[in-house]
């Protein structure tokens, strides 16, 4: 089965072709085109209306290119999969409307995909071992979720952020440090030559007295850390010279909290592996700290390459293959789409 995936939930316009058996066995990536919108850098954040307009211009050519890179015409595909939510409603509408039109014109079934379920599937396209059972960590600009994945489609929420997503915290601290948007990659670059001993920021929601079952045992929070960075920036004698050290201290605090929560999740569930997804998975300091901490406990880390970490349609096509049996139902853009199969206990 050949699946054309379309992703327009935020600020990347992407299309990809994935081939595999319905359900997902033997899935392989045939092509993937990602067009990142750089217009938002000017405004230091995503402007929803501009995102929708840019998707409108790009979605057709991006889909055509993904098909031609795979050596296909629209009529050669067996299924169209599109991100139906969550995300920016106007941006989602562009992708969903385009996918509906394409599916109708080519006489192909259409399936709606949940963007975050897509992030869980992306890694498996590159790493055949990134399959359930695993602990899933989605760290993107909009979401931070720690999940117990017993099987594809069966998700149990272990922890989530109480305030900002991890990527959002990187973006806000990037802005505070005068690093532009998005903040994540710039902070990682700065932190690489920062002195880890110059500043020390709090580790929110992490202390030794926490026990499994406590509400904050696996949840995360970024707000106290952000406030600490604000105060340190205000007190810094010269932001130019302090920037790498502030970036390093912030990144170290995030890494310590995220690593501790992931290790707790692995110890609690006994899962042998952790699968990462979302833009923050690009952060090499985070992935090496996680890999080392997990290796000490006999577990493995499976992180996607940068292309599959940030938003892309390959993961949407792969999740669409898994959900192929649901094609034919109505597909509508839903900015607050509930995570399918997610149990909150
Ligand atoms: O998954 P994604 O492309 O979009 C959402 O679905 O939100 O994630 C984007 C987020 C941004 O917040 C960006 O700052 C962050 O991923 N990011 C990083 C790095 N590269 C991207 N955060 C930390 N370190 C990085 N190297
Ligand atoms: Zn995403």
PDB file of C-alpha atoms in Angstrom, residues 90-312:
ATOM      1  CA  UNK A  90      -6.311  27.698   9.727  1.00  0.00           C
ATOM      2  CA  UNK A  91      -3.104  25.825   8.918  1.00  0.00           C
ATOM      3  CA  UNK A  92      -4.781  22.442   9.457  1.00  0.00           C
ATOM      4  CA  UNK A  93      -7.703  23.473   7.239  1.00  0.00           C
ATOM      5  CA  UNK A  94      -5.382  24.114   4.295  1.00  0.00           C
ATOM      6  CA  UNK A  95      -3.889  20.607   4.486  1.00  0.00           C
ATOM      7  CA  UNK A  96      -7.205  18.870   5.139  1.00  0.00           C
ATOM      8  CA  UNK A  97      -8.985  20.702   2.284  1.00  0.00           C
ATOM      9  CA  UNK A  98      -6.143  19.974  -0.107  1.00  0.00           C
ATOM     10  CA  UNK A  99      -6.026  16.281   0.898  1.00  0.00           C
ATOM     11  CA  UNK A 100      -9.809  15.960   0.531  1.00  0.00           C
ATOM     12  CA  UNK A 101      -9.667  17.462  -2.959  1.00  0.00           C
ATOM     13  CA  UNK A 102      -6.777  15.255  -4.012  1.00  0.00           C
ATOM     14  CA  UNK A 103      -8.383  12.076  -2.617  1.00  0.00           C
ATOM     15  CA  UNK A 104     -11.687  12.887  -4.304  1.00  0.00           C
ATOM     16  CA  UNK A 105     -10.110  13.714  -7.678  1.00  0.00           C
ATOM     17  CA  UNK A 106      -7.918  10.588  -7.635  1.00  0.00           C
ATOM     18  CA  UNK A 107     -10.684   8.362  -6.223  1.00  0.00           C
ATOM     19  CA  UNK A 108      -8.552   7.368  -3.188  1.00  0.00           C
ATOM     20  CA  UNK A 109      -9.557   6.876   0.464  1.00  0.00           C
ATOM     21  CA  UNK A 110      -8.584   9.533   3.013  1.00  0.00           C
ATOM     22  CA  UNK A 111      -7.610   9.118   6.656  1.00  0.00           C
ATOM     23  CA  UNK A 112      -7.054  11.816   9.304  1.00  0.00           C
ATOM     24  CA  UNK A 113      -3.968  11.487  11.496  1.00  0.00           C
ATOM     25  CA  UNK A 114      -3.276  12.901  14.968  1.00  0.00           C
ATOM     26  CA  UNK A 115      -0.078  14.959  14.757  1.00  0.00           C
ATOM     27  CA  UNK A 116       1.387  13.648  18.032  1.00  0.00           C
ATOM     28  CA  UNK A 117       0.642  10.034  17.189  1.00  0.00           C
ATOM     29  CA  UNK A 118       2.594  10.825  14.011  1.00  0.00           C
ATOM     30  CA  UNK A 119       5.603  11.914  16.093  1.00  0.00           C
ATOM     31  CA  UNK A 120       5.537   8.498  17.826  1.00  0.00           C
ATOM     32  CA  UNK A 121       5.662   6.681  14.479  1.00  0.00           C
ATOM     33  CA  UNK A 122       8.381   8.759  12.785  1.00  0.00           C
ATOM     34  CA  UNK A 123      11.369   7.118  14.468  1.00  0.00           C
ATOM     35  CA  UNK A 124      10.308   3.619  13.344  1.00  0.00           C
ATOM     36  CA  UNK A 125      10.742   4.676   9.706  1.00  0.00           C
ATOM     37  CA  UNK A 126      14.486   4.998  10.308  1.00  0.00           C
ATOM     38  CA  UNK A 127      15.013   2.537  13.139  1.00  0.00           C
ATOM     39  CA  UNK A 128      13.171  -0.803  12.952  1.00  0.00           C
ATOM     40  CA  UNK A 129      13.759  -1.335  16.693  1.00  0.00           C
ATOM     41  CA  UNK A 130      11.701   1.760  17.632  1.00  0.00           C
ATOM     42  CA  UNK A 131       8.519  -0.276  18.109  1.00  0.00           C
ATOM     43  CA  UNK A 132       6.288  -1.043  21.115  1.00  0.00           C
ATOM     44  CA  UNK A 133       6.504  -1.747  23.914  1.00  0.00           C
ATOM     45  CA  UNK A 134       8.290   1.515  24.739  1.00  0.00           C
ATOM     46  CA  UNK A 135       8.192   4.692  26.761  1.00  0.00           C
ATOM     47  CA  UNK A 136       7.450   7.529  24.333  1.00  0.00           C
ATOM     48  CA  UNK A 137       8.663  11.061  24.935  1.00  0.00           C
ATOM     49  CA  UNK A 138       7.209  13.740  22.669  1.00  0.00           C
ATOM     50  CA  UNK A 139       9.026  17.039  23.103  1.00  0.00           C
ATOM     51  CA  UNK A 140       7.889  19.630  20.590  1.00  0.00           C
ATOM     52  CA  UNK A 141       7.129  23.333  20.454  1.00  0.00           C
ATOM     53  CA  UNK A 142       3.540  22.758  21.552  1.00  0.00           C
ATOM     54  CA  UNK A 143       3.551  19.551  23.601  1.00  0.00           C
ATOM     55  CA  UNK A 144       5.482  17.553  26.165  1.00  0.00           C
ATOM     56  CA  UNK A 145       4.106  14.068  26.748  1.00  0.00           C
ATOM     57  CA  UNK A 146       5.502  11.019  28.479  1.00  0.00           C
ATOM     58  CA  UNK A 147       3.603   7.915  27.350  1.00  0.00           C
ATOM     59  CA  UNK A 148       3.583   4.224  28.016  1.00  0.00           C
ATOM     60  CA  UNK A 149       3.106   2.599  24.604  1.00  0.00           C
ATOM     61  CA  UNK A 150       2.192  -1.068  25.072  1.00  0.00           C
ATOM     62  CA  UNK A 151       1.211  -1.466  21.394  1.00  0.00           C
ATOM     63  CA  UNK A 152       0.646   0.897  18.472  1.00  0.00           C
ATOM     64  CA  UNK A 153      -2.671   2.608  19.153  1.00  0.00           C
ATOM     65  CA  UNK A 154      -2.570   1.870  22.918  1.00  0.00           C
ATOM     66  CA  UNK A 155      -1.202   4.795  24.867  1.00  0.00           C
ATOM     67  CA  UNK A 156      -1.201   5.538  28.597  1.00  0.00           C
ATOM     68  CA  UNK A 157      -0.352   9.040  29.744  1.00  0.00           C
ATOM     69  CA  UNK A 158       2.435   8.928  32.327  1.00  0.00           C
ATOM     70  CA  UNK A 159       3.274  12.619  32.560  1.00  0.00           C
ATOM     71  CA  UNK A 160       2.922  15.946  30.815  1.00  0.00           C
ATOM     72  CA  UNK A 161       3.934  19.555  31.276  1.00  0.00           C
ATOM     73  CA  UNK A 162       1.910  21.656  33.683  1.00  0.00           C
ATOM     74  CA  UNK A 163       2.699  24.850  31.748  1.00  0.00           C
ATOM     75  CA  UNK A 164       5.062  25.399  28.800  1.00  0.00           C
ATOM     76  CA  UNK A 165       6.155  22.657  26.435  1.00  0.00           C
ATOM     77  CA  UNK A 166       9.914  22.014  26.473  1.00  0.00           C
ATOM     78  CA  UNK A 167      10.340  23.436  22.941  1.00  0.00           C
ATOM     79  CA  UNK A 168       8.278  26.482  23.917  1.00  0.00           C
ATOM     80  CA  UNK A 169      10.622  27.081  26.869  1.00  0.00           C
ATOM     81  CA  UNK A 170      13.607  26.884  24.491  1.00  0.00           C
ATOM     82  CA  UNK A 171      11.872  29.401  22.201  1.00  0.00           C
ATOM     83  CA  UNK A 172      11.025  31.814  25.040  1.00  0.00           C
ATOM     84  CA  UNK A 173      14.493  31.631  26.580  1.00  0.00           C
ATOM     85  CA  UNK A 174      15.977  32.047  23.084  1.00  0.00           C
ATOM     86  CA  UNK A 175      13.994  35.289  22.749  1.00  0.00           C
ATOM     87  CA  UNK A 176      15.175  36.446  26.207  1.00  0.00           C
ATOM     88  CA  UNK A 177      18.761  35.833  25.179  1.00  0.00           C
ATOM     89  CA  UNK A 178      18.243  37.717  21.914  1.00  0.00           C
ATOM     90  CA  UNK A 179      18.716  34.589  19.809  1.00  0.00           C
ATOM     91  CA  UNK A 180      15.743  34.838  17.448  1.00  0.00           C
ATOM     92  CA  UNK A 181      13.166  32.183  16.553  1.00  0.00           C
ATOM     93  CA  UNK A 182      13.153  29.217  16.906  1.00  0.00           C
ATOM     94  CA  UNK A 183      15.275  29.289  20.049  1.00  0.00           C
ATOM     95  CA  UNK A 184      16.147  25.582  20.357  1.00  0.00           C
ATOM     96  CA  UNK A 185      18.907  25.202  17.766  1.00  0.00           C
ATOM     97  CA  UNK A 186      20.455  28.584  18.688  1.00  0.00           C
ATOM     98  CA  UNK A 187      20.505  27.752  22.417  1.00  0.00           C
ATOM     99  CA  UNK A 188      22.160  24.421  21.700  1.00  0.00           C
ATOM    100  CA  UNK A 189      24.869  26.176  19.645  1.00  0.00           C
ATOM    101  CA  UNK A 190      25.487  28.811  22.340  1.00  0.00           C
ATOM    102  CA  UNK A 191      25.463  26.265  25.167  1.00  0.00           C
ATOM    103  CA  UNK A 192      28.208  24.249  23.458  1.00  0.00           C
ATOM    104  CA  UNK A 193      30.732  26.905  24.480  1.00  0.00           C
ATOM    105  CA  UNK A 194      29.132  27.900  27.798  1.00  0.00           C
ATOM    106  CA  UNK A 195      30.680  27.357  31.216  1.00  0.00           C
ATOM    107  CA  UNK A 196      28.414  24.912  33.107  1.00  0.00           C
ATOM    108  CA  UNK A 197      29.501  26.251  36.508  1.00  0.00           C
ATOM    109  CA  UNK A 198      28.780  29.977  35.989  1.00  0.00           C
ATOM    110  CA  UNK A 199      25.008  29.793  36.657  1.00  0.00           C
ATOM    111  CA  UNK A 200      22.764  27.215  38.259  1.00  0.00           C
ATOM    112  CA  UNK A 201      19.030  27.262  37.613  1.00  0.00           C
ATOM    113  CA  UNK A 202      16.287  25.370  39.494  1.00  0.00           C
ATOM    114  CA  UNK A 203      15.196  21.889  38.402  1.00  0.00           C
ATOM    115  CA  UNK A 204      11.396  22.390  38.464  1.00  0.00           C
ATOM    116  CA  UNK A 205       9.267  19.554  39.755  1.00  0.00           C
ATOM    117  CA  UNK A 206      12.262  17.407  40.560  1.00  0.00           C
ATOM    118  CA  UNK A 207      13.235  16.475  44.098  1.00  0.00           C
ATOM    119  CA  UNK A 208      14.244  13.333  45.909  1.00  0.00           C
ATOM    120  CA  UNK A 209      11.153  13.240  48.111  1.00  0.00           C
ATOM    121  CA  UNK A 210       8.861  12.414  45.182  1.00  0.00           C
ATOM    122  CA  UNK A 211       7.436   8.890  45.082  1.00  0.00           C
ATOM    123  CA  UNK A 212       5.650   6.905  42.324  1.00  0.00           C
ATOM    124  CA  UNK A 213       1.985   7.827  42.491  1.00  0.00           C
ATOM    125  CA  UNK A 214       2.693  11.453  43.481  1.00  0.00           C
ATOM    126  CA  UNK A 215       1.065  13.758  40.956  1.00  0.00           C
ATOM    127  CA  UNK A 216       4.344  15.498  40.197  1.00  0.00           C
ATOM    128  CA  UNK A 217       6.475  12.318  39.967  1.00  0.00           C
ATOM    129  CA  UNK A 218       6.373  12.230  36.157  1.00  0.00           C
ATOM    130  CA  UNK A 219       4.925  15.650  35.281  1.00  0.00           C
ATOM    131  CA  UNK A 220       7.133  18.515  34.151  1.00  0.00           C
ATOM    132  CA  UNK A 221       7.062  22.260  34.555  1.00  0.00           C
ATOM    133  CA  UNK A 222       9.100  24.962  32.884  1.00  0.00           C
ATOM    134  CA  UNK A 223       7.776  28.176  34.414  1.00  0.00           C
ATOM    135  CA  UNK A 224      10.065  28.421  37.473  1.00  0.00           C
ATOM    136  CA  UNK A 225      13.082  27.794  35.285  1.00  0.00           C
ATOM    137  CA  UNK A 226      11.982  30.483  32.834  1.00  0.00           C
ATOM    138  CA  UNK A 227      11.570  32.992  35.659  1.00  0.00           C
ATOM    139  CA  UNK A 228      15.060  32.157  36.930  1.00  0.00           C
ATOM    140  CA  UNK A 229      16.470  32.861  33.446  1.00  0.00           C
ATOM    141  CA  UNK A 230      14.566  36.189  33.279  1.00  0.00           C
ATOM    142  CA  UNK A 231      16.085  37.264  36.612  1.00  0.00           C
ATOM    143  CA  UNK A 232      19.583  36.147  35.605  1.00  0.00           C
ATOM    144  CA  UNK A 233      19.340  38.023  32.274  1.00  0.00           C
ATOM    145  CA  UNK A 234      18.244  41.176  34.136  1.00  0.00           C
ATOM    146  CA  UNK A 235      21.166  40.821  36.541  1.00  0.00           C
ATOM    147  CA  UNK A 236      23.758  39.950  33.892  1.00  0.00           C
ATOM    148  CA  UNK A 237      26.469  42.610  33.553  1.00  0.00           C
ATOM    149  CA  UNK A 238      26.792  42.050  29.800  1.00  0.00           C
ATOM    150  CA  UNK A 239      24.421  39.775  27.885  1.00  0.00           C
ATOM    151  CA  UNK A 240      26.901  39.325  25.015  1.00  0.00           C
ATOM    152  CA  UNK A 241      29.504  37.651  27.236  1.00  0.00           C
ATOM    153  CA  UNK A 242      27.013  35.861  29.509  1.00  0.00           C
ATOM    154  CA  UNK A 243      24.829  34.445  26.731  1.00  0.00           C
ATOM    155  CA  UNK A 244      26.607  31.097  26.234  1.00  0.00           C
ATOM    156  CA  UNK A 245      26.786  30.498  30.002  1.00  0.00           C
ATOM    157  CA  UNK A 246      23.088  31.325  30.490  1.00  0.00           C
ATOM    158  CA  UNK A 247      22.166  29.083  27.540  1.00  0.00           C
ATOM    159  CA  UNK A 248      24.268  26.274  29.007  1.00  0.00           C
ATOM    160  CA  UNK A 249      22.742  26.574  32.481  1.00  0.00           C
ATOM    161  CA  UNK A 250      19.222  26.594  31.035  1.00  0.00           C
ATOM    162  CA  UNK A 251      19.875  23.609  28.768  1.00  0.00           C
ATOM    163  CA  UNK A 252      21.538  21.654  31.600  1.00  0.00           C
ATOM    164  CA  UNK A 253      18.500  22.230  33.844  1.00  0.00           C
ATOM    165  CA  UNK A 254      16.088  21.048  31.122  1.00  0.00           C
ATOM    166  CA  UNK A 255      18.205  17.999  30.366  1.00  0.00           C
ATOM    167  CA  UNK A 256      18.476  16.988  34.018  1.00  0.00           C
ATOM    168  CA  UNK A 257      14.715  17.236  34.579  1.00  0.00           C
ATOM    169  CA  UNK A 258      13.734  15.476  31.344  1.00  0.00           C
ATOM    170  CA  UNK A 259      16.299  12.707  31.847  1.00  0.00           C
ATOM    171  CA  UNK A 260      15.198  12.088  35.445  1.00  0.00           C
ATOM    172  CA  UNK A 261      11.519  11.851  34.445  1.00  0.00           C
ATOM    173  CA  UNK A 262      12.253   9.488  31.547  1.00  0.00           C
ATOM    174  CA  UNK A 263      14.378   7.252  33.776  1.00  0.00           C
ATOM    175  CA  UNK A 264      11.555   7.170  36.355  1.00  0.00           C
ATOM    176  CA  UNK A 265       9.076   6.226  33.601  1.00  0.00           C
ATOM    177  CA  UNK A 266      11.311   3.371  32.456  1.00  0.00           C
ATOM    178  CA  UNK A 267      11.801   2.101  36.001  1.00  0.00           C
ATOM    179  CA  UNK A 268       8.067   2.287  36.672  1.00  0.00           C
ATOM    180  CA  UNK A 269       6.928   0.542  33.482  1.00  0.00           C
ATOM    181  CA  UNK A 270       9.868  -1.809  32.932  1.00  0.00           C
ATOM    182  CA  UNK A 271       9.872  -0.914  29.218  1.00  0.00           C
ATOM    183  CA  UNK A 272      13.167  -1.799  27.537  1.00  0.00           C
ATOM    184  CA  UNK A 273      13.366   1.244  25.280  1.00  0.00           C
ATOM    185  CA  UNK A 274      12.503   4.904  24.912  1.00  0.00           C
ATOM    186  CA  UNK A 275      11.358   6.431  21.627  1.00  0.00           C
ATOM    187  CA  UNK A 276      11.726  10.176  21.148  1.00  0.00           C
ATOM    188  CA  UNK A 277       9.734  12.468  18.888  1.00  0.00           C
ATOM    189  CA  UNK A 278       9.322  16.204  18.322  1.00  0.00           C
ATOM    190  CA  UNK A 279      11.658  19.063  17.433  1.00  0.00           C
ATOM    191  CA  UNK A 280      13.558  19.053  20.744  1.00  0.00           C
ATOM    192  CA  UNK A 281      14.772  15.532  19.849  1.00  0.00           C
ATOM    193  CA  UNK A 282      17.231  17.388  17.536  1.00  0.00           C
ATOM    194  CA  UNK A 283      19.141  18.454  20.656  1.00  0.00           C
ATOM    195  CA  UNK A 284      22.291  16.315  20.757  1.00  0.00           C
ATOM    196  CA  UNK A 285      23.151  17.253  24.357  1.00  0.00           C
ATOM    197  CA  UNK A 286      19.724  15.943  25.410  1.00  0.00           C
ATOM    198  CA  UNK A 287      19.909  12.731  23.379  1.00  0.00           C
ATOM    199  CA  UNK A 288      23.419  11.876  24.595  1.00  0.00           C
ATOM    200  CA  UNK A 289      22.454  12.476  28.248  1.00  0.00           C
ATOM    201  CA  UNK A 290      19.318  10.362  27.806  1.00  0.00           C
ATOM    202  CA  UNK A 291      21.154   7.566  25.984  1.00  0.00           C
ATOM    203  CA  UNK A 292      23.830   7.397  28.708  1.00  0.00           C
ATOM    204  CA  UNK A 293      21.327   7.415  31.594  1.00  0.00           C
ATOM    205  CA  UNK A 294      19.216   4.715  29.916  1.00  0.00           C
ATOM    206  CA  UNK A 295      22.232   2.550  29.046  1.00  0.00           C
ATOM    207  CA  UNK A 296      23.148   2.480  32.766  1.00  0.00           C
ATOM    208  CA  UNK A 297      19.736   0.898  33.377  1.00  0.00           C
ATOM    209  CA  UNK A 298      19.909  -1.548  30.479  1.00  0.00           C
ATOM    210  CA  UNK A 299      17.432   0.384  28.311  1.00  0.00           C
ATOM    211  CA  UNK A 300      17.980   1.920  24.873  1.00  0.00           C
ATOM    212  CA  UNK A 301      17.180   5.294  23.351  1.00  0.00           C
ATOM    213  CA  UNK A 302      15.736   5.597  19.846  1.00  0.00           C
ATOM    214  CA  UNK A 303      15.840   9.153  18.543  1.00  0.00           C
ATOM    215  CA  UNK A 304      14.832  10.244  15.059  1.00  0.00           C
ATOM    216  CA  UNK A 305      17.175  12.145  12.733  1.00  0.00           C
ATOM    217  CA  UNK A 306      16.586  15.947  12.666  1.00  0.00           C
ATOM    218  CA  UNK A 307      14.521  15.635   9.463  1.00  0.00           C
ATOM    219  CA  UNK A 308      12.059  13.291  11.183  1.00  0.00           C
ATOM    220  CA  UNK A 309      12.218  15.069  14.593  1.00  0.00           C
ATOM    221  CA  UNK A 310      10.738  18.344  13.429  1.00  0.00           C
ATOM    222  CA  UNK A 311       7.377  18.412  11.688  1.00  0.00           C
ATOM    223  CA  UNK A 312       7.225  16.278   8.557  1.00  0.00           C
TER     224      UNK A 312
END
